[in-house]
Every structure is written in C-alpha cells, then in structure tokens.
C-alpha cells in the first residue's frame, strides 16, 4: 500500500506528500529520497526541498518531461528503504535566557504555569531534531519541544525580532537567523550566527542533526558574541 | 573604472538570474524579478544572459560613469537623459547607449512598468557569493555589500568595452520585435496551473478566484505580491504542514486575499496554495505596481511547457 502521493506544484514543480505523521523515521526517509533524486537527476532538478512530510522538486522542462520525471520518481519510491541513516552531528547552541534577551519569558511562564527556571530547564533538557531548513537562510525547523512548553503565537507579530532570538510558537521552537518580523514568544538569544556565507557550509546545522540548547550567562553571551562577530566580520 | 551612484533611487540593486539549488538551506533564489527584460538587455549588449545587471525599481537613480562603455536599458520605461558638459540628450529603452567618460545617466519620471534593467558591457569587480552576484536583501549578502545601492556608492568594473569616439551617442535601434514594445499596460492576465493544495479548495472558490479582478496592493515587494479584491471565504483548514514554496505560488492566508510568492520569497510556506503562476509569466511579476489589475486564467502543464519553450525560442532569436 502506498503511503504517499505526488501533486503538481506549478508547471515546474512536483511535491511528494507522505501520509505518515511527522517523525524522525519519516524525515530520514525524505532526506534519503532527496539525496537519491539529487544523484539521479543532477541536471534536471534545480531545487530539492525536503520538509516535515513532503519533498518538493523543481525541474527544468527543457531537460526532462513531466511524465518521465513522474515515472522515474515512482520507481525510486517503490525501491526498498532508502532512508538516510548517516550518523548526524550533535550541535550545541549556547543561549542566554536573561531578561534582556527574553522579553516573553514572563508571559510564557503565565501561559504554561511553569516558573521561568522550569521553562529554561525543560528547554535546555530537550534534544531537538532538525527536520529541515527553510523559510529564511539558516532557519532550522526543530522537532522535539517538550509538550508543556507549547504556547500560542502572538496575535500581533513583533515588527523586529533581533537575529539570534530563540522563540517558541505552537509546538515548535526555533532561532531567528536574521533580524525579521516574528510572532513567536521570545525566551532567549544565542550569540552565535546560524548563517554565515563566508563559511564553506553557511548553515550551522543540516537535516537530521540534533540540536541542544545550553544556558549561558550574560557575560558569556557578550564574550561569545564578540568572538562570533570577529570571525564573521559582521557588524 | 567605475559607475558612481550620484542618486540611489528607491531600490537599485545588483541582480543576475539568481542562485539555484539552495532553497533547501532556506536561501531564496533572489535575482532579477523580470528575468525576461533582464536577459534581453544582456542579449542586446552581447553579454551572457546571466551577466549581472542593475535592477531599478520605481524611482530610478542618477549614475556617473568614469569610463566609456556601452549600456542597454530594458523593462520599465523612464524618462532617460544622458547629461555632460556638452548638454543633455534623451535616450530610450532597448537601444545601445554609448556612454563617454564623465557622462551622467539620469532616470527621470517613470512611465510604465515597475523595474528597469541596466546591462553594461563590463565585468563587475566584486566577488560572487554562492555562485551569484544577486543581492540577498534579508541575509545581506551578494551584490554590493548585500544591500541596495546608496548615494555615494561606487561600483567598480573591469574589462569595459569602450566605444570608438565616432560612435558617441549613436543609438542603434537594435530591438524591433513587437514583443518589446512596452507591454506594461497595467492590466495583466496571468496564466496558472494547479498547485499542492488546489484540490482542497471548492469548485466555487476556484471559480471565484478565476473570476475575480484583483488589484495589486502597495504592500508588495520582491518577496511577494499582495492582492486586493473579493476575499475567499470558508478556506481549507490552515493546519496543513509546511512544504517547499516555489516562486509563482499563490497562497491564500486566513484573510482570503491571495499572495503571489516571488524571487525573494520564503522557501517553505504554510498557507494553502490555490494555484501557481506559470514559469513563462513569472517575469511579469517584476513589472506590477500598486493599483495594477490582474486576472488569472488556468492552463494545463503541457500548455505551460509549450509557452515556456516558445519564450526560450523568442529569447534565443536575439
């Protein structure tokens, strides 16, 4: 029985949708399929975008016909398990949860009925799986937020959330890589950059990596922030 | 060898055809919004089609040239004047303009369209970032220091192709194609195919979408075009999980008013998509301005590919 279907995503896109719930196993399957597609269609595909329960492919109709792409994809999907089982990295992201970086920690405490210390403890105890990257450069979609920390997004998004801000919105936690508008409850900030084009690998993590948050003090934040700015040359 | 920015304009930036293959890192393609005008400009001057150009949006710049070179301007039409100590001369789009040392090019009143593209017969003396010269505004990289041009900026160039003195100000009418004759009327028919969530909309909602005359909102930019018109109601559940969002996707957020994603758009989206603008029509998104009117019409994938193919054929004729 097939547990997927493909749908057209415009005239140069195909999205394969999986019916299973979000899980590490499904992400491993999707990343494995993404890598297989990149190998099989190096010239034909210009984008391969994994997500929680889908894989989106953007193809060049001048290089491969829609019918041919679909029939070859069907073959790939019917093949035995292609799950990506490479051992992933564990990435420790230092976060300062002090008041000056955590404007919404107090209101989150009221929403969750947990003390601020309990919120920080639970947030730093979690191990978060990187399901995918997207939205903006270096943004990590993380799974594994303790359910007690689930909270609604803000009714009115903030106009400017500083880069590095760590937030919770719904059942997700994440870090804003750039200054941007945002609707999540902000509970801390990391001094390190999540995206640096000067690096060989500009994003700090890749899908299937594990992220751990480590609480740091304000002085450690400023120390690491200075190092990070020197190495990236950003102001 | 350089171009000095005497006046920056509203949003003048360095763009090429963008970065492909990095959406899975959250990196939108960036690049020229109207890739057709941009490529024609490069073709007319003899550059490769992916050569970086200046994208000039709504209010144009004034540029001073410290080196003789040929340029071509395509896309949106502005009142164009070349000013020097001998006087001033009016210029036009789609023609080779021979610039002399010390000339100033003034973009005056905008007439039609939103974005003009200035191609130059020279190389940019700035590094490519992630295989492209395109400016990525959000993450601040590419182009000139990852941002739009500011008054006082100097764009360093190499390998300028200087015109012979005799040909100064001789404008060659290179472009005679009817397709280049100012197509930016303010009324557009954008062709669409189905998208990932199209099936979740009711036949009535789809009918309403294709029957509505939408107006481009002033809250539009290179990330996306926001539309005003009769809002769709009783939308599909918004709890769908996020998936890859391609340029041209038409998302319908809870307010029922469609947003058309463009070159700087987010790479993953969570609103249901009712349709996608076909690839052959994406260039037009770069020429829409607030108040322009849009209707959508549905075509199938085969037709969309034929239209893209004939556009490539048309472009390759130059």
Coordinates of C-alpha atoms in Angstrom, one line a residue, chain B:
Chain B
X1 CA 36.7 52.1 -14.0
X2 CA 33.5 52.6 -12.2
X3 CA 29.9 53.7 -12.0
X4 CA 29.3 56.2 -9.3
X5 CA 25.8 56.4 -7.7
X6 CA 25.0 60.1 -7.6
X7 CA 21.4 59.4 -6.5
X8 CA 20.4 56.0 -5.4
X9 CA 16.7 55.7 -6.4
X10 CA 14.2 53.7 -4.5
X11 CA 15.6 50.3 -4.7
X12 CA 18.5 49.9 -7.1
X13 CA 20.4 46.6 -6.7
X14 CA 22.8 44.3 -8.5
X15 CA 21.0 41.1 -9.7
X16 CA 21.6 38.3 -12.1
X17 CA 19.5 35.2 -12.8
X18 CA 19.8 34.2 -9.1
X19 CA 21.0 31.3 -7.1
X20 CA 19.5 27.9 -7.9
X21 CA 19.6 24.8 -5.8
X22 CA 19.9 26.4 -2.3
X23 CA 16.2 26.6 -1.3
X24 CA 16.8 23.6 1.0
X25 CA 19.1 25.8 3.0
X26 CA 16.4 28.5 3.3
X27 CA 18.1 30.5 0.6
X28 CA 15.7 32.1 -1.9
X29 CA 16.9 32.5 -5.5
X30 CA 17.0 36.3 -5.4
X31 CA 17.9 37.6 -8.9
X32 CA 16.1 39.8 -11.3
X33 CA 12.3 39.8 -10.9
X34 CA 11.7 40.4 -14.6
X35 CA 14.1 37.8 -15.9
X36 CA 12.9 38.4 -19.5
X37 CA 13.7 42.1 -19.7
X38 CA 17.0 41.4 -17.8
X39 CA 18.0 38.7 -20.3
X40 CA 17.0 40.8 -23.3
X41 CA 19.2 43.7 -22.0
X42 CA 22.1 41.4 -21.8
X43 CA 21.4 39.9 -25.2
X44 CA 21.2 43.3 -26.9
X45 CA 24.6 44.2 -25.5
X46 CA 26.2 40.9 -26.3
X47 CA 26.6 39.6 -22.7
X48 CA 25.8 36.1 -21.5
X49 CA 22.2 36.1 -20.3
X50 CA 23.2 35.6 -16.7
X51 CA 25.5 38.6 -16.6
X52 CA 24.8 40.9 -13.6
X53 CA 22.7 44.0 -14.2
X54 CA 21.3 46.8 -12.2
X55 CA 17.6 46.4 -11.3
X56 CA 16.0 49.8 -10.9
X57 CA 12.7 49.9 -9.1
X58 CA 10.0 52.7 -9.4
X59 CA 12.3 55.7 -8.7
X60 CA 15.4 55.5 -10.7
X61 CA 19.0 56.5 -9.9
X62 CA 21.4 59.0 -11.3
X63 CA 24.7 57.3 -12.3
X64 CA 28.0 58.9 -13.3
X65 CA 30.4 56.9 -15.4
X66 CA 34.2 57.3 -15.1
X67 CA 34.7 55.0 -18.1
X68 CA 33.4 54.9 -21.6
X69 CA 31.2 51.9 -22.1
X70 CA 28.1 50.6 -23.8
X71 CA 24.9 50.1 -21.9
X72 CA 21.3 48.9 -22.7
X73 CA 18.2 49.5 -20.6
X74 CA 15.2 47.2 -20.9
X75 CA 12.0 46.7 -18.9
X76 CA 10.1 49.5 -17.2
X77 CA 10.3 52.8 -19.1
X78 CA 11.6 56.0 -17.5
X79 CA 12.5 59.4 -19.0
X80 CA 16.2 58.8 -19.7
X81 CA 18.7 61.6 -20.2
X82 CA 22.5 61.5 -20.7
X83 CA 24.0 64.7 -19.3
X84 CA 27.5 66.0 -19.8
X85 CA 29.4 69.3 -20.4
X86 CA 28.1 69.5 -24.0
X87 CA 24.5 69.4 -22.9
X88 CA 21.9 66.6 -22.5
X89 CA 20.4 64.0 -24.7
X90 CA 17.2 61.9 -24.4
X91 CA 17.7 58.2 -24.6
X92 CA 15.3 55.2 -24.9
X93 CA 14.9 51.6 -23.8
X94 CA 16.0 48.6 -25.9
X95 CA 18.8 50.5 -27.7
X96 CA 22.6 50.6 -27.4
X97 CA 23.6 53.7 -25.5
X98 CA 27.3 54.7 -25.8
X99 CA 28.5 56.3 -22.6
X100 CA 31.5 58.6 -22.6
X101 CA 33.8 59.3 -19.6
X102 CA 32.1 61.7 -17.2
X103 CA 28.6 61.2 -18.6
X104 CA 25.7 61.2 -16.2
X105 CA 22.7 59.0 -16.8
X106 CA 19.6 60.4 -15.2
X107 CA 16.5 58.2 -14.7
X108 CA 13.6 60.7 -14.6
X109 CA 9.9 60.2 -14.4
X110 CA 8.7 56.6 -14.6
X111 CA 6.3 55.9 -17.4
X112 CA 5.3 52.2 -17.5
X113 CA 6.2 49.1 -15.5
X114 CA 8.0 48.8 -12.2
X115 CA 11.5 47.7 -12.9
X116 CA 14.1 48.6 -15.5
X117 CA 17.3 46.6 -16.1
X118 CA 20.6 48.3 -17.0
X119 CA 23.1 46.0 -18.7
X120 CA 26.7 47.1 -19.1
X121 CA 29.5 45.9 -21.4
X122 CA 31.8 45.4 -18.5
X123 CA 32.5 43.0 -15.7
X124 CA 31.7 43.6 -12.0
X125 CA 34.9 43.8 -9.9
X126 CA 33.1 42.3 -6.9
X127 CA 33.1 38.7 -5.8
X128 CA 30.3 36.2 -6.5
X129 CA 28.7 34.9 -3.4
X130 CA 27.3 31.3 -3.6
X131 CA 27.7 31.4 -7.4
X132 CA 25.7 34.5 -8.0
X133 CA 26.1 38.3 -8.0
X134 CA 22.4 38.7 -6.9
X135 CA 21.7 40.8 -3.8
X136 CA 20.0 38.8 -1.0
X137 CA 18.4 41.6 1.0
X138 CA 17.2 39.6 4.0
X139 CA 20.5 37.8 4.8
X140 CA 22.5 40.8 3.5
X141 CA 24.9 39.1 1.1
X142 CA 25.7 39.2 -2.7
X143 CA 25.6 42.3 -4.9
X144 CA 27.2 45.4 -3.4
X145 CA 27.7 44.6 0.3
X146 CA 24.4 42.7 0.4
X147 CA 22.2 45.7 0.1
X148 CA 20.6 48.1 -2.3
X149 CA 22.7 50.9 -3.7
X150 CA 23.2 54.1 -1.6
X151 CA 24.0 57.6 -2.8
X152 CA 27.8 57.8 -2.9
X153 CA 28.4 54.1 -3.7
X154 CA 31.0 53.3 -6.4
X155 CA 30.5 50.1 -8.5
X156 CA 34.0 49.0 -9.6
X157 CA 34.2 47.5 -13.0
X158 CA 36.8 45.7 -15.2
X159 CA 37.0 44.9 -18.9
X160 CA 34.9 47.8 -20.0
X161 CA 34.2 47.7 -23.7
X162 CA 34.7 51.3 -24.8
X163 CA 33.0 52.6 -27.9
X164 CA 35.0 54.3 -30.6
X165 CA 34.8 58.2 -30.4
X166 CA 33.0 58.4 -33.7
X167 CA 30.1 56.3 -32.4
X168 CA 29.5 58.5 -29.4
X169 CA 25.7 58.9 -28.8
X170 CA 24.8 57.0 -31.8
X171 CA 21.9 54.9 -30.7
X172 CA 21.3 51.8 -32.6
X173 CA 17.7 50.6 -32.8
X174 CA 18.6 47.0 -32.1
X175 CA 15.2 45.9 -30.9
X176 CA 12.4 45.8 -33.5
X177 CA 10.4 43.0 -32.0
X178 CA 6.8 43.9 -31.3
X179 CA 7.1 42.0 -28.1
X180 CA 9.4 44.6 -26.8
X181 CA 7.0 47.5 -27.5
X182 CA 6.1 48.5 -23.9
X183 CA 4.0 45.6 -22.8
X184 CA 3.4 47.0 -19.3
X185 CA -0.1 48.3 -19.6
X186 CA -1.2 47.9 -16.0
X187 CA -3.7 45.2 -16.9
X188 CA -2.4 41.6 -16.8
X189 CA -3.7 38.2 -17.5
X190 CA -1.5 35.7 -15.6
X191 CA -1.7 32.1 -16.6
X192 CA -1.8 29.4 -13.8
X193 CA -1.6 25.7 -13.2
X194 CA -2.7 23.7 -10.2
X195 CA -0.7 23.7 -7.0
X196 CA -0.2 21.4 -4.0
X197 CA -3.4 22.4 -2.2
X198 CA -5.6 23.3 -5.2
X199 CA -7.8 20.2 -4.5
X200 CA -8.6 21.5 -1.0
X201 CA -10.5 24.5 -2.5
X202 CA -14.1 24.0 -3.5
X203 CA -15.2 24.4 -7.2
X204 CA -17.0 27.6 -6.1
X205 CA -13.8 29.0 -4.5
X206 CA -11.8 28.2 -7.6
X207 CA -14.5 29.8 -9.8
X208 CA -14.4 32.9 -7.7
X209 CA -10.6 33.0 -7.8
X210 CA -10.5 32.8 -11.6
X211 CA -13.4 35.3 -12.0
X212 CA -12.0 38.0 -9.7
X213 CA -10.2 41.1 -11.0
X214 CA -7.6 41.6 -8.3
X215 CA -5.7 44.8 -7.7
X216 CA -2.0 44.8 -6.7
X217 CA -1.6 46.2 -3.1
X218 CA 1.1 48.7 -2.2
X219 CA 2.3 46.2 0.4
X220 CA 4.0 44.2 -2.4
X221 CA 7.7 43.7 -2.9
X222 CA 10.4 41.3 -4.1
X223 CA 9.2 38.7 -1.6
X224 CA 5.6 38.6 -2.9
X225 CA 2.7 40.5 -4.4
X226 CA -0.3 41.1 -2.2
X227 CA -3.6 41.3 -3.9
X228 CA -6.8 43.1 -3.1
X229 CA -10.3 42.1 -4.3
X230 CA -13.1 39.9 -3.2
X231 CA -11.8 37.7 -0.4
X232 CA -12.2 34.0 -0.5
X233 CA -14.2 32.7 2.5
X234 CA -14.5 29.3 4.3
X235 CA -11.0 28.4 3.4
X236 CA -9.4 24.9 3.8
X237 CA -8.1 24.2 7.3
X238 CA -4.9 26.0 8.0
X239 CA -3.3 23.1 9.9
X240 CA -1.5 21.7 6.8
X241 CA 2.2 21.2 7.4
X242 CA 4.7 23.4 5.7
X243 CA 6.2 22.4 2.4
X244 CA 8.5 23.8 -0.3
X245 CA 7.2 27.1 -1.7
X246 CA 8.3 27.9 -5.2
X247 CA 8.2 31.4 -6.8
X248 CA 4.8 32.0 -8.5
X249 CA 2.9 30.1 -5.8
X250 CA -0.4 31.8 -5.0
X251 CA -1.0 31.3 -1.2
X252 CA -4.3 32.2 0.4
X253 CA -3.9 33.2 4.0
X254 CA -6.8 33.4 6.5
X255 CA -7.9 36.8 5.3
X256 CA -8.8 35.2 1.9
X257 CA -6.6 37.6 -0.2
X258 CA -4.0 35.9 -2.4
X259 CA -0.3 36.5 -2.1
X260 CA 1.9 35.6 -5.1
X261 CA 5.4 34.5 -4.0
X262 CA 8.3 35.9 -5.9
X263 CA 12.2 35.7 -6.1
X264 CA 12.9 36.8 -2.5
X265 CA 10.0 34.8 -1.0
X266 CA 10.3 32.3 1.9
X267 CA 11.4 28.8 0.8
X268 CA 8.9 26.9 2.9
X269 CA 5.3 28.0 3.3
X270 CA 2.3 27.0 5.4
X271 CA -0.7 28.7 3.7
X272 CA -2.8 26.7 1.2
X273 CA -1.9 27.4 -2.4
X274 CA -4.8 27.7 -4.8
X275 CA -2.6 27.9 -8.0
X276 CA 0.9 28.7 -9.3
X277 CA 1.7 31.3 -12.0
X278 CA 3.3 29.5 -14.9
X279 CA 7.1 30.0 -15.4
X280 CA 6.6 31.8 -18.7
X281 CA 4.6 34.5 -16.9
X282 CA 6.8 35.0 -13.8
X283 CA 8.7 37.8 -15.4
X284 CA 5.6 40.0 -15.4
X285 CA 5.5 39.9 -11.5
X286 CA 8.5 42.2 -11.7
X287 CA 6.6 44.9 -13.6
X288 CA 3.4 45.0 -11.4
X289 CA 2.9 48.2 -9.4
X290 CA 0.3 49.1 -6.8
X291 CA -3.1 49.6 -8.5
X292 CA -2.4 47.3 -11.5
X293 CA -5.2 44.9 -12.3
X294 CA -4.7 41.1 -12.5
X295 CA -6.9 38.3 -13.7
X296 CA -5.9 34.7 -13.5
X297 CA -6.6 32.0 -16.1
X298 CA -6.0 28.3 -15.9
X299 CA -3.9 26.3 -18.3
X300 CA -2.6 22.8 -18.1
X301 CA 1.0 21.7 -17.6
X302 CA 1.5 20.8 -21.3
X303 CA 0.4 24.2 -22.4
X304 CA 2.6 25.9 -19.8
X305 CA 5.6 24.0 -21.0
X306 CA 4.8 25.0 -24.6
X307 CA 4.6 28.6 -23.6
X308 CA 7.9 28.4 -21.7
X309 CA 9.5 26.7 -24.8
X310 CA 8.3 29.4 -27.2
X311 CA 9.6 32.1 -24.8
X312 CA 13.0 30.4 -24.9
X313 CA 12.9 30.3 -28.7
X314 CA 11.9 34.0 -28.8
X315 CA 14.7 35.0 -26.4
X316 CA 17.3 33.0 -28.4
X317 CA 16.4 34.9 -31.6
X318 CA 18.2 38.0 -30.3

